[in-house]
Amino acid sequence: MTKSLRRIVLELVIAAATVAIFIGPLLFAAFSAGMTATEAANLGFRLPKNPQYLANLAAVVKASNYMMLRAFGNSVVITVFTLLVLVVVASLAGFVLERRRCRTVSVARFLILIGLMLPPSVITTIWVMKAIGIYKSLAGLVLVEVALGFPYTVILYRAFVATIPRELDEAALMEGVRPWQLFARIVFPLLKPVTATTIVLSSVNVFNDFVNPLYFLPGAKNVTVPLTLYNFMTQYTTQWNLLFADVMLISLPPLICFLFFNRQIVAGMTAGAVKG
Amino acid sequence: MNKSSAKSYPLLFLVPAGIIYVTLFLIPTLASLGFSMTRWTLAAATFTGLDNFAMFFSEPSLNIGLRNTLIYAVMTSVSKVVLGFLLAVLLTSSLRTKNALRAVIFFPTLVSTIAVGIIFSHLLHPSMGAVNQGLALVGIQGPNWLGDPHFALVSVALVDVWKGVGTALVIFVAGILAIPPTYYEALAIDGGSSWHKLVHLTLPLSWPATSAVILLSFIGGLRSFDLVWAMTGGGPGFATDLVASIIYKQYQAGFYGLATAGNVILVLLVLALALPLQKLLSLREVDL
């Protein structure tokens, strides 16, 4: 065997092993999602004999009085509003935290670092939410997601503001531009790469979030997508085909997101970690 | 800073974020210190001193969570660091499929943790699951991965590594790609071996990435909850209970003061372990 042929074989082996390990388990779910209940019951890793994807997906969507649709609706509303609020408050804060030097800013930066590290205290958060009347509401969950996503997002924005030359601000202010105009018309448009990264990264995180809705948005009416999956897990103990159809349905949005925005996702994760 | 520039960057811009962050993160965190020392129903609280903490450390069904959390955090973070680094070295080499393979390894990080838990609890089924069926083909009788208390925690940790190693990988890849190629050229001229290259060049110069991965995955490990909850619910017995899953159980049972004490313990655990770790890691930083 020549050296280059051996290399090609080695590369193929590496590629095949990686795909088998990291995609195999997902394929198992995708195959089982198209089986009949009896076929899925023995957990075989094979293609469905008579694929019935549409029937299974329809059964999942219709289950518990169209709970799935309500969950998708809730999850989309929560994700969209979280992103809107998060982008606005974090970009505004990131701009001032990077440009301004004063005691308040130093204190604020320290408090943000704490939030990056410490686990949130769930039950006292419920207590605060009850006191201000936002417990068990979509708006309440949105605000919690913003509060918990804020430290990481603001660090991404700060790092990017640092790369915009100060002279730009000074020139604009000299022209008599007001600070909020400077931010809204000049700086914010320049922050587009971070905004794109935040939107992609946080939408996947918020959409997939299980723990916060579990604590802060209990109740069947308010169910979110990962919680339907959790409910189905205990409900479909004999219909694994439907359970996996649900798994498939839930993995599609992040998969689509990934196919289109792979670059922003990776940029966001590495920027925060390596420079942060 | 002079007055005019203070005016150009008004503190008012911090207010919207500040209100949300203070109300829903900082106040609950501070309040947890107080409520952790009470018997609490959300409506009324009775001061009980350090009873909750004493209970957490003495009751076997509670303190097993501390032990498991430490084991779980160490196991997952060490595996993610080692595997992530080796994969990153492999996938920054001249491998033709490297970009595609990076994407393949990264994809599971975007799949819902509950979905991953469901998939693997079926693959790891003791008799019918694909893992033990596969082992049976080569004559090995696989263990009851999630049902045997000796294996359960390790099994969940392995699934966690499967799902999370992609994050470590992309951070390492960014760190390795940031090393100026001139270093490698100099080494090539001096005739260093590839082992030499790995140990004396890639490893020290990608240190910022390494310390980021260690910290992120260790803190993430200490805080883990959803994967364990979806795969074992803390069982068999309490074999896979973590501090975070115990907090949830106590919360469900209505022991709010005890659950909050669990939260405070988790906070202290993160502070006691992650802060010194960060200090230690930043000492070893090399300037490029």
Coordinates of C-alpha atoms in Angstrom, one line a residue:
Chain A
M1 CA 0.0 0.0 0.0
T2 CA 1.4 3.4 -0.9
K3 CA 1.8 6.1 1.7
S4 CA -1.0 8.3 0.4
L5 CA -3.4 5.4 0.1
R6 CA -2.8 4.4 3.7
R7 CA -3.4 8.0 4.7
I8 CA -6.7 8.1 2.9
V9 CA -7.8 4.9 4.6
L10 CA -6.8 6.3 8.0
E11 CA -8.7 9.5 7.3
L12 CA -11.8 7.5 6.3
V13 CA -11.6 5.4 9.5
I14 CA -11.3 8.6 11.7
A15 CA -14.3 10.2 9.9
A16 CA -16.4 7.0 10.1
A17 CA -15.7 6.5 13.8
T18 CA -16.5 10.2 14.6
V19 CA -19.8 10.1 12.6
A20 CA -20.8 6.8 14.2
I21 CA -20.2 8.0 17.7
F22 CA -21.7 11.5 17.5
I23 CA -24.4 11.0 14.9
G24 CA -25.3 7.4 15.6
P25 CA -27.3 8.0 18.7
L26 CA -29.3 10.7 16.9
L27 CA -29.9 8.4 13.9
F28 CA -31.2 5.7 16.3
A29 CA -33.9 8.3 17.5
A30 CA -34.6 9.3 13.9
F31 CA -35.1 5.7 12.8
S32 CA -37.3 4.7 15.8
A33 CA -39.5 7.8 15.2
G34 CA -40.8 6.2 12.0
M35 CA -41.6 2.7 13.5
T36 CA -44.8 1.2 14.7
A37 CA -45.2 0.9 18.5
T38 CA -44.4 -2.9 18.4
E39 CA -41.4 -2.4 16.2
A40 CA -39.9 0.3 18.4
A41 CA -40.6 -1.7 21.6
N42 CA -37.5 -3.9 21.1
L43 CA -35.2 -0.9 20.7
G44 CA -33.5 -2.2 17.6
F45 CA -31.0 0.1 15.8
R46 CA -32.4 -0.3 12.3
L47 CA -34.4 1.4 9.6
P48 CA -38.2 1.3 10.1
K49 CA -39.8 -1.5 8.0
N50 CA -42.8 0.5 6.9
P51 CA -41.9 4.1 7.7
Q52 CA -44.9 5.9 9.2
Y53 CA -43.3 9.3 10.1
L54 CA -46.3 11.4 9.2
A55 CA -48.7 9.3 11.3
N56 CA -46.4 9.4 14.3
L57 CA -45.7 13.1 14.1
A58 CA -49.4 13.7 13.7
A59 CA -50.1 11.6 16.8
V60 CA -47.6 13.6 18.8
V61 CA -49.0 16.9 17.7
K62 CA -52.5 15.9 18.6
A63 CA -51.6 14.3 21.9
S64 CA -53.1 15.8 25.1
N65 CA -55.3 18.2 23.2
Y66 CA -52.6 19.6 20.9
M67 CA -50.3 20.3 23.9
M68 CA -47.3 20.3 21.4
L69 CA -48.6 23.2 19.4
R70 CA -49.2 25.2 22.6
A71 CA -45.7 24.3 23.7
F72 CA -44.2 25.4 20.4
G73 CA -46.2 28.7 20.6
N74 CA -45.0 29.3 24.2
S75 CA -41.4 28.5 23.5
V76 CA -41.3 30.7 20.4
V77 CA -42.9 33.7 22.3
I78 CA -40.5 33.2 25.2
T79 CA -37.5 32.9 22.9
V80 CA -38.3 35.9 20.8
F81 CA -39.1 38.3 23.7
T82 CA -36.0 37.1 25.6
L83 CA -33.8 38.0 22.6
L84 CA -35.5 41.4 22.1
V85 CA -35.0 42.4 25.7
L86 CA -31.6 40.8 26.1
V87 CA -30.1 42.5 23.0
V88 CA -31.4 45.9 23.9
V89 CA -30.4 45.9 27.6
A90 CA -27.1 44.1 27.1
S91 CA -25.9 46.3 24.2
L92 CA -26.8 49.5 26.1
A93 CA -25.0 48.3 29.2
G94 CA -22.0 46.9 27.3
F95 CA -21.5 50.2 25.6
V96 CA -21.4 52.2 28.8
L97 CA -19.5 49.6 30.8
E98 CA -16.7 49.6 28.3
R99 CA -16.5 53.3 27.6
R100 CA -17.0 54.9 31.0
R101 CA -14.5 54.7 33.8
C102 CA -16.0 55.4 37.3
R103 CA -16.8 53.6 40.6
T104 CA -20.3 52.6 39.6
V105 CA -19.0 50.9 36.5
S106 CA -16.3 49.0 38.4
V107 CA -18.9 47.8 40.9
A108 CA -21.3 46.8 38.1
R109 CA -18.5 44.8 36.3
F110 CA -17.7 42.9 39.5
L111 CA -21.4 42.0 40.1
I112 CA -21.6 40.8 36.5
L113 CA -18.6 38.5 37.0
I114 CA -20.4 37.0 40.0
G115 CA -23.4 36.2 37.9
L116 CA -21.2 34.5 35.3
M117 CA -20.1 32.0 37.9
L118 CA -22.7 31.4 40.6
P119 CA -25.7 29.1 40.2
P120 CA -28.9 31.1 40.5
S121 CA -30.9 30.6 43.7
V122 CA -34.2 29.2 42.4
I123 CA -36.6 29.3 45.4
T124 CA -35.8 32.8 46.4
T125 CA -36.3 33.8 42.8
I126 CA -39.8 32.3 43.0
W127 CA -40.3 34.3 46.2
V128 CA -39.3 37.6 44.4
M129 CA -41.4 36.8 41.4
K130 CA -44.4 36.1 43.5
A131 CA -43.9 39.4 45.4
I132 CA -44.0 41.4 42.2
G133 CA -46.7 39.2 40.6
I134 CA -44.8 37.7 37.6
Y135 CA -44.5 34.1 38.8
K136 CA -46.1 31.5 36.5
S137 CA -46.3 34.0 33.6
L138 CA -44.5 34.0 30.3
A139 CA -43.3 37.6 31.0
G140 CA -41.8 36.4 34.3
L141 CA -39.9 33.6 32.6
V142 CA -38.6 36.0 29.9
L143 CA -37.2 38.3 32.5
V144 CA -35.5 35.5 34.4
E145 CA -34.0 34.3 31.1
V146 CA -32.7 37.8 30.5
A147 CA -31.3 38.2 34.0
L148 CA -29.5 34.8 33.7
G149 CA -28.3 35.4 30.1
F150 CA -27.2 38.9 30.8
P151 CA -23.7 38.4 32.2
Y152 CA -22.4 36.4 29.3
T153 CA -24.1 38.5 26.7
V154 CA -22.8 41.8 28.1
I155 CA -19.3 40.5 28.2
L156 CA -19.6 39.7 24.4
Y157 CA -20.8 43.2 23.8
R158 CA -18.2 44.9 25.9
A159 CA -15.4 43.0 24.1
F160 CA -16.8 44.2 20.8
V161 CA -17.3 47.8 21.8
A162 CA -13.6 47.8 22.8
T163 CA -12.7 47.3 19.2
I164 CA -14.6 50.4 18.0
P165 CA -12.3 53.4 18.1
R166 CA -13.3 56.0 20.6
E167 CA -12.5 58.8 18.1
L168 CA -15.7 57.8 16.3
D169 CA -17.7 58.7 19.5
E170 CA -15.8 61.9 20.0
A171 CA -16.3 63.1 16.4
A172 CA -20.0 62.4 16.6
L173 CA -20.4 64.1 19.9
M174 CA -18.5 67.1 18.6
E175 CA -21.1 67.3 15.8
G176 CA -23.7 67.8 18.6
V177 CA -25.1 64.2 18.5
R178 CA -26.9 63.3 21.7
P179 CA -25.6 60.2 23.6
W180 CA -28.6 58.1 22.8
Q181 CA -28.4 59.0 19.2
L182 CA -24.7 58.1 19.2
F183 CA -25.7 54.7 20.6
A184 CA -28.8 54.0 18.5
R185 CA -27.6 55.4 15.1
I186 CA -23.8 54.9 15.1
V187 CA -22.7 52.3 17.7
F188 CA -25.5 49.8 17.7
P189 CA -25.4 49.2 13.9
L190 CA -21.7 48.5 14.3
L191 CA -22.4 45.8 16.9
K192 CA -24.2 43.7 14.4
P193 CA -21.8 40.7 14.5
V194 CA -22.3 40.3 18.3
T195 CA -26.0 40.9 18.0
A196 CA -26.2 38.1 15.4
T197 CA -24.1 35.8 17.6
T198 CA -26.3 36.6 20.7
I199 CA -29.5 35.9 18.7
V200 CA -28.3 32.5 17.4
L201 CA -26.7 31.3 20.6
S202 CA -29.3 32.5 23.1
S203 CA -32.2 31.3 20.9
V204 CA -30.9 27.8 21.0
N205 CA -30.2 28.0 24.8
V206 CA -33.6 29.6 25.7
F207 CA -35.5 27.2 23.4
N208 CA -33.9 24.2 24.9
D209 CA -34.0 25.4 28.5
F210 CA -35.5 22.9 30.8
V211 CA -34.7 24.0 34.3
N212 CA -36.0 27.5 34.4
P213 CA -39.5 26.7 32.9
L214 CA -39.6 23.7 35.3
Y215 CA -39.3 26.1 38.3
F216 CA -40.7 29.3 37.1
L217 CA -43.5 28.4 34.7
P218 CA -45.3 25.3 36.1
G219 CA -48.7 24.3 34.9
A220 CA -50.0 22.5 31.9
K221 CA -51.2 25.7 30.2
N222 CA -47.8 27.2 30.2
V223 CA -45.9 24.2 29.0
T224 CA -42.7 24.7 26.9
V225 CA -41.2 22.4 24.3
P226 CA -38.6 20.6 26.5
L227 CA -41.2 20.1 29.2
T228 CA -43.6 18.3 26.8
L229 CA -40.8 16.0 26.1
Y230 CA -40.3 15.4 29.8
N231 CA -44.1 14.8 30.2
F232 CA -44.2 12.4 27.2
M233 CA -41.3 10.5 28.7
T234 CA -43.4 9.4 31.7
Q235 CA -46.6 9.1 29.5
Y236 CA -45.3 7.1 26.5
T237 CA -43.7 4.3 28.4
T238 CA -45.2 1.8 25.9
Q239 CA -45.1 4.0 22.7
W240 CA -41.4 4.7 22.2
N241 CA -42.0 5.4 18.5
L242 CA -44.1 8.5 19.6
L243 CA -41.5 9.5 22.2
F244 CA -38.8 9.5 19.5
A245 CA -41.0 11.3 17.0
D246 CA -41.2 14.0 19.7
V247 CA -37.5 13.9 20.2
M248 CA -37.1 14.4 16.4
L249 CA -39.6 17.3 16.3
I250 CA -37.8 19.0 19.1
S251 CA -34.3 18.6 17.6
L252 CA -35.3 20.1 14.3
P253 CA -35.3 23.8 15.2
P254 CA -31.7 23.7 16.6
L255 CA -30.6 21.6 13.6
I256 CA -32.0 24.1 11.2
C257 CA -30.4 26.9 13.2
F258 CA -27.1 25.1 13.1
L259 CA -27.1 24.5 9.3
F260 CA -27.6 28.2 8.7
F261 CA -25.7 29.8 11.5
N262 CA -22.9 27.4 12.5
R263 CA -20.3 30.2 12.2
Q264 CA -22.1 32.7 14.5
I265 CA -22.6 30.0 17.1
V266 CA -18.9 29.0 17.2
A267 CA -17.8 32.7 17.1
G268 CA -20.0 33.4 20.2
M269 CA -18.8 30.4 22.2
T270 CA -15.1 31.1 21.5
A271 CA -15.2 34.9 21.9
G272 CA -16.7 34.7 25.4
A273 CA -14.3 31.9 26.5
V274 CA -11.0 32.9 25.1
K275 CA -11.0 36.7 25.3
G276 CA -13.6 37.0 28.2
Chain B
M1 CA -12.7 60.9 33.6
N2 CA -13.8 64.5 32.8
K3 CA -17.4 65.7 33.1
S4 CA -18.2 65.9 29.4
S5 CA -17.3 62.3 28.7
A6 CA -19.2 61.2 31.7
K7 CA -22.2 62.9 30.1
S8 CA -21.6 61.1 26.8
Y9 CA -21.9 57.7 28.4
P10 CA -24.8 58.1 30.8
L11 CA -25.3 55.6 33.6
L12 CA -29.0 55.7 32.6
F13 CA -28.0 53.2 29.9
L14 CA -27.3 50.7 32.7
V15 CA -30.7 51.0 34.4
P16 CA -32.8 48.6 32.3
A17 CA -30.3 45.8 32.6
G18 CA -29.6 46.7 36.2
I19 CA -33.3 46.5 37.3
I20 CA -33.7 43.0 35.8
Y21 CA -30.4 41.7 36.9
V22 CA -30.6 43.0 40.5
T23 CA -34.3 42.0 41.0
L24 CA -34.1 38.5 39.5
F25 CA -30.5 37.5 40.2
L26 CA -28.7 39.5 42.9
I27 CA -31.6 39.9 45.3
P28 CA -32.6 36.2 45.2
T29 CA -28.9 35.3 45.7
L30 CA -28.6 37.6 48.8
A31 CA -32.0 36.5 50.1
S32 CA -31.0 32.8 49.9
L33 CA -28.4 33.4 52.7
G34 CA -31.2 34.4 55.0
F35 CA -33.8 31.9 54.0
S36 CA -31.3 29.0 54.1
M37 CA -31.5 29.4 57.9
T38 CA -35.2 29.0 58.2
R39 CA -38.1 26.6 57.9
W40 CA -39.9 28.2 55.1
T41 CA -43.3 27.9 53.4
L42 CA -42.9 30.9 51.1
A43 CA -45.6 32.6 53.2
A44 CA -43.9 32.3 56.6
A45 CA -40.4 31.6 57.8
T46 CA -39.2 30.4 61.1
F47 CA -35.5 30.9 62.0
T48 CA -33.8 27.6 62.7
G49 CA -30.1 28.7 62.6
L50 CA -27.8 26.3 60.9
D51 CA -30.1 23.3 61.2
N52 CA -30.7 23.0 57.5
F53 CA -26.9 22.9 56.8
A54 CA -26.3 20.4 59.6
M55 CA -29.1 18.2 58.1
F56 CA -27.6 18.5 54.6
F57 CA -24.2 17.3 55.9
S58 CA -25.5 14.5 58.2
E59 CA -28.4 13.0 56.4
P60 CA -27.0 10.3 54.0
S61 CA -29.7 10.8 51.3
L62 CA -28.6 14.5 51.2
N63 CA -24.8 14.4 51.6
I64 CA -24.4 11.7 49.0
G65 CA -25.3 14.6 46.6
L66 CA -22.2 16.5 47.6
R67 CA -20.0 13.5 47.0
N68 CA -21.7 12.7 43.7
T69 CA -21.5 16.3 42.5
L70 CA -17.8 16.4 43.1
I71 CA -17.1 13.1 41.4
Y72 CA -19.4 14.1 38.5
A73 CA -17.8 17.5 38.0
V74 CA -14.2 16.1 38.1
M75 CA -15.0 13.2 35.8
T76 CA -16.8 15.3 33.2
S77 CA -14.4 18.2 33.2
V78 CA -11.3 16.1 33.0
S79 CA -12.7 14.0 30.2
K80 CA -13.9 17.1 28.3
V81 CA -10.5 18.8 28.6
V82 CA -8.4 15.8 27.6
L83 CA -10.7 14.6 24.8
G84 CA -11.5 18.1 23.6
F85 CA -7.7 18.9 23.4
L86 CA -6.8 15.7 21.5
L87 CA -9.7 16.1 19.1
A88 CA -8.8 19.8 18.5
V89 CA -5.2 18.8 17.7
L90 CA -6.5 16.2 15.3
L91 CA -9.0 18.5 13.7
T92 CA -6.5 21.4 13.2
S93 CA -4.1 19.0 11.4
S94 CA -4.0 18.5 7.7
L95 CA -7.0 16.1 7.9
R96 CA -9.2 16.7 4.8
T97 CA -12.5 16.2 6.6
K98 CA -11.6 18.4 9.6
N99 CA -14.3 21.1 9.1
A100 CA -17.1 18.6 8.6
L101 CA -15.9 16.5 11.6
R102 CA -15.8 19.6 13.9
A103 CA -19.4 20.3 13.0
V104 CA -20.4 16.7 13.6
I105 CA -18.9 16.7 17.1
F106 CA -20.3 20.1 17.9
F107 CA -23.9 19.4 16.8
P108 CA -25.0 17.4 20.0
T109 CA -24.3 20.5 22.1
L110 CA -27.4 22.1 20.4
V111 CA -29.8 19.2 21.0
S112 CA -32.1 19.5 24.0
T113 CA -30.6 17.8 27.1
I114 CA -33.9 16.0 27.8
A115 CA -33.9 14.6 24.3
V116 CA -30.3 13.4 24.7
G117 CA -31.2 11.8 28.1
I118 CA -34.1 10.0 26.5
I119 CA -32.1 8.7 23.6
F120 CA -29.3 7.4 25.8
S121 CA -31.4 5.8 28.4
H122 CA -32.9 3.7 25.6
L123 CA -29.5 2.9 24.0
L124 CA -28.2 1.9 27.5
H125 CA -31.1 -0.4 28.2
P126 CA -29.6 -3.5 30.0
S127 CA -30.9 -6.2 27.7
M128 CA -32.3 -4.6 24.5
G129 CA -30.3 -1.5 24.2
A130 CA -28.0 -1.1 21.2
V131 CA -24.9 -0.6 23.4
N132 CA -25.2 -4.0 25.2
Q133 CA -26.4 -5.7 22.0
G134 CA -23.3 -4.5 20.3
L135 CA -21.1 -5.7 23.2
A136 CA -22.9 -9.1 23.1
L137 CA -21.8 -9.4 19.4
V138 CA -18.1 -9.5 20.6
G139 CA -19.0 -11.7 23.5
I140 CA -19.0 -9.2 26.3
Q141 CA -22.0 -9.0 28.7
G142 CA -22.5 -5.3 29.3
P143 CA -23.5 -4.1 32.7
N144 CA -26.9 -2.5 33.7
W145 CA -25.5 0.9 32.9
L146 CA -28.2 3.0 34.6
G147 CA -29.7 0.5 37.0
D148 CA -26.5 -0.6 38.8
P149 CA -25.5 1.9 41.4
H150 CA -21.8 1.3 40.7
F151 CA -22.2 2.3 37.0
A152 CA -25.0 4.8 37.0
L153 CA -23.1 8.0 37.8
V154 CA -20.3 7.1 35.4
S155 CA -22.8 6.3 32.6
V156 CA -24.6 9.7 33.0
A157 CA -21.2 11.4 33.1
L158 CA -20.1 9.7 29.9
V159 CA -23.3 10.9 28.2
D160 CA -22.6 14.4 29.5
V161 CA -19.1 14.2 27.9
W162 CA -20.7 13.0 24.6
K163 CA -23.0 16.0 24.6
G164 CA -20.6 18.6 25.8
V165 CA -17.2 17.8 24.3
G166 CA -18.1 19.9 21.3
T167 CA -18.0 23.1 23.3
A168 CA -14.5 22.2 24.6
L169 CA -13.5 21.3 21.0
V170 CA -14.4 24.7 19.4
I171 CA -12.7 26.6 22.2
F172 CA -9.5 24.6 21.8
V173 CA -9.6 24.9 18.1
A174 CA -9.9 28.7 18.4
G175 CA -7.0 28.6 20.9
I176 CA -4.8 26.5 18.7
L177 CA -5.5 28.5 15.5
A178 CA -4.5 31.7 17.4
I179 CA -1.0 30.4 17.8
P180 CA 1.2 32.3 15.3
P181 CA 2.4 29.8 12.6
T182 CA 5.9 31.3 12.9
Y183 CA 6.4 29.3 16.1
Y184 CA 5.8 26.1 14.2
E185 CA 8.0 27.1 11.4
A186 CA 10.8 27.8 13.8
L187 CA 10.3 24.4 15.4
A188 CA 10.3 22.7 12.0
I189 CA 13.6 24.3 11.1
D190 CA 15.1 23.1 14.4
G191 CA 13.7 19.7 13.6
G192 CA 11.4 19.1 16.6
S193 CA 9.3 15.9 16.7
S194 CA 5.5 16.0 16.6
W195 CA 5.5 14.9 20.3
H196 CA 7.8 17.8 21.0
K197 CA 5.6 20.1 19.1
L198 CA 2.5 19.0 21.0
V199 CA 4.0 19.2 24.5
H200 CA 6.3 22.3 24.2
L201 CA 4.4 24.4 21.8
T202 CA 0.7 23.6 21.3
L203 CA -0.1 22.8 24.9
P204 CA 1.5 25.8 26.6
L205 CA 0.5 28.3 23.9
S206 CA -3.1 27.3 23.9
W207 CA -3.2 27.6 27.7
P208 CA -5.9 30.5 27.7
A209 CA -8.2 28.1 25.9
T210 CA -7.3 25.2 28.3
S211 CA -8.0 27.2 31.4
A212 CA -11.3 28.5 29.9
V213 CA -12.4 24.9 29.1
I214 CA -11.4 23.7 32.6
L215 CA -13.3 26.4 34.4
L216 CA -16.4 26.3 32.2
S217 CA -16.8 22.6 32.3
F218 CA -16.0 22.3 36.0
I219 CA -18.5 25.0 37.0
G220 CA -21.0 23.4 34.6
G221 CA -20.4 20.0 36.1
L222 CA -21.1 21.3 39.7
R223 CA -24.4 22.9 38.5
S224 CA -25.6 19.9 36.4
F225 CA -29.2 18.9 36.8
D226 CA -31.2 18.2 33.7
L227 CA -29.3 15.3 32.2
V228 CA -29.3 13.3 35.5
W229 CA -33.0 14.2 36.0
A230 CA -34.0 12.9 32.5
M231 CA -31.9 9.7 32.7
T232 CA -32.1 8.4 36.2
G233 CA -34.1 10.9 38.3
G234 CA -31.3 10.6 40.9
G235 CA -31.6 6.8 41.2
P236 CA -31.1 3.9 41.6
G237 CA -31.7 4.9 45.2
F238 CA -29.7 8.1 45.5
A239 CA -26.7 6.8 43.5
T240 CA -26.9 9.6 40.9
D241 CA -28.4 12.4 43.0
L242 CA -26.5 15.7 42.6
V243 CA -26.9 18.8 44.8
A244 CA -29.0 20.4 42.1
S245 CA -31.4 17.4 41.8
I246 CA -31.7 17.3 45.6
I247 CA -32.6 20.9 45.6
Y248 CA -35.4 20.2 43.2
K249 CA -36.6 17.2 45.2
Q250 CA -36.7 19.2 48.4
Y251 CA -38.5 22.0 46.6
Q252 CA -41.1 19.5 45.3
A253 CA -41.6 18.1 48.8
G254 CA -42.2 21.7 50.1
F255 CA -39.0 22.0 52.2
Y256 CA -38.1 25.4 50.8
G257 CA -35.7 26.3 53.6
L258 CA -33.7 23.1 53.2
A259 CA -33.7 23.5 49.4
T260 CA -32.4 27.0 49.7
A261 CA -29.7 25.8 52.0
G262 CA -28.7 23.3 49.3
N263 CA -28.5 26.3 46.9
V264 CA -26.2 28.1 49.3
I265 CA -24.0 25.0 49.6
L266 CA -23.8 24.9 45.8
V267 CA -22.8 28.6 45.7
L268 CA -20.1 28.0 48.4
L269 CA -18.9 24.9 46.6
V270 CA -18.5 26.9 43.3
L271 CA -16.7 29.7 45.2
A272 CA -14.5 27.4 47.2
L273 CA -13.4 25.4 44.2
A274 CA -13.7 27.5 41.1
L275 CA -12.1 30.7 42.5
P276 CA -8.8 29.1 43.6
L277 CA -8.8 27.1 40.4
Q278 CA -9.1 30.3 38.3
K279 CA -6.2 31.8 40.3
L280 CA -4.1 28.7 39.8
L281 CA -4.9 28.6 36.0
S282 CA -4.1 32.3 35.4
L283 CA -0.7 31.9 37.1
R284 CA 0.3 29.6 34.3
E285 CA -0.7 31.9 31.5
V286 CA 2.0 32.5 28.9
D287 CA 2.2 35.6 26.8
L288 CA 2.2 35.1 23.1

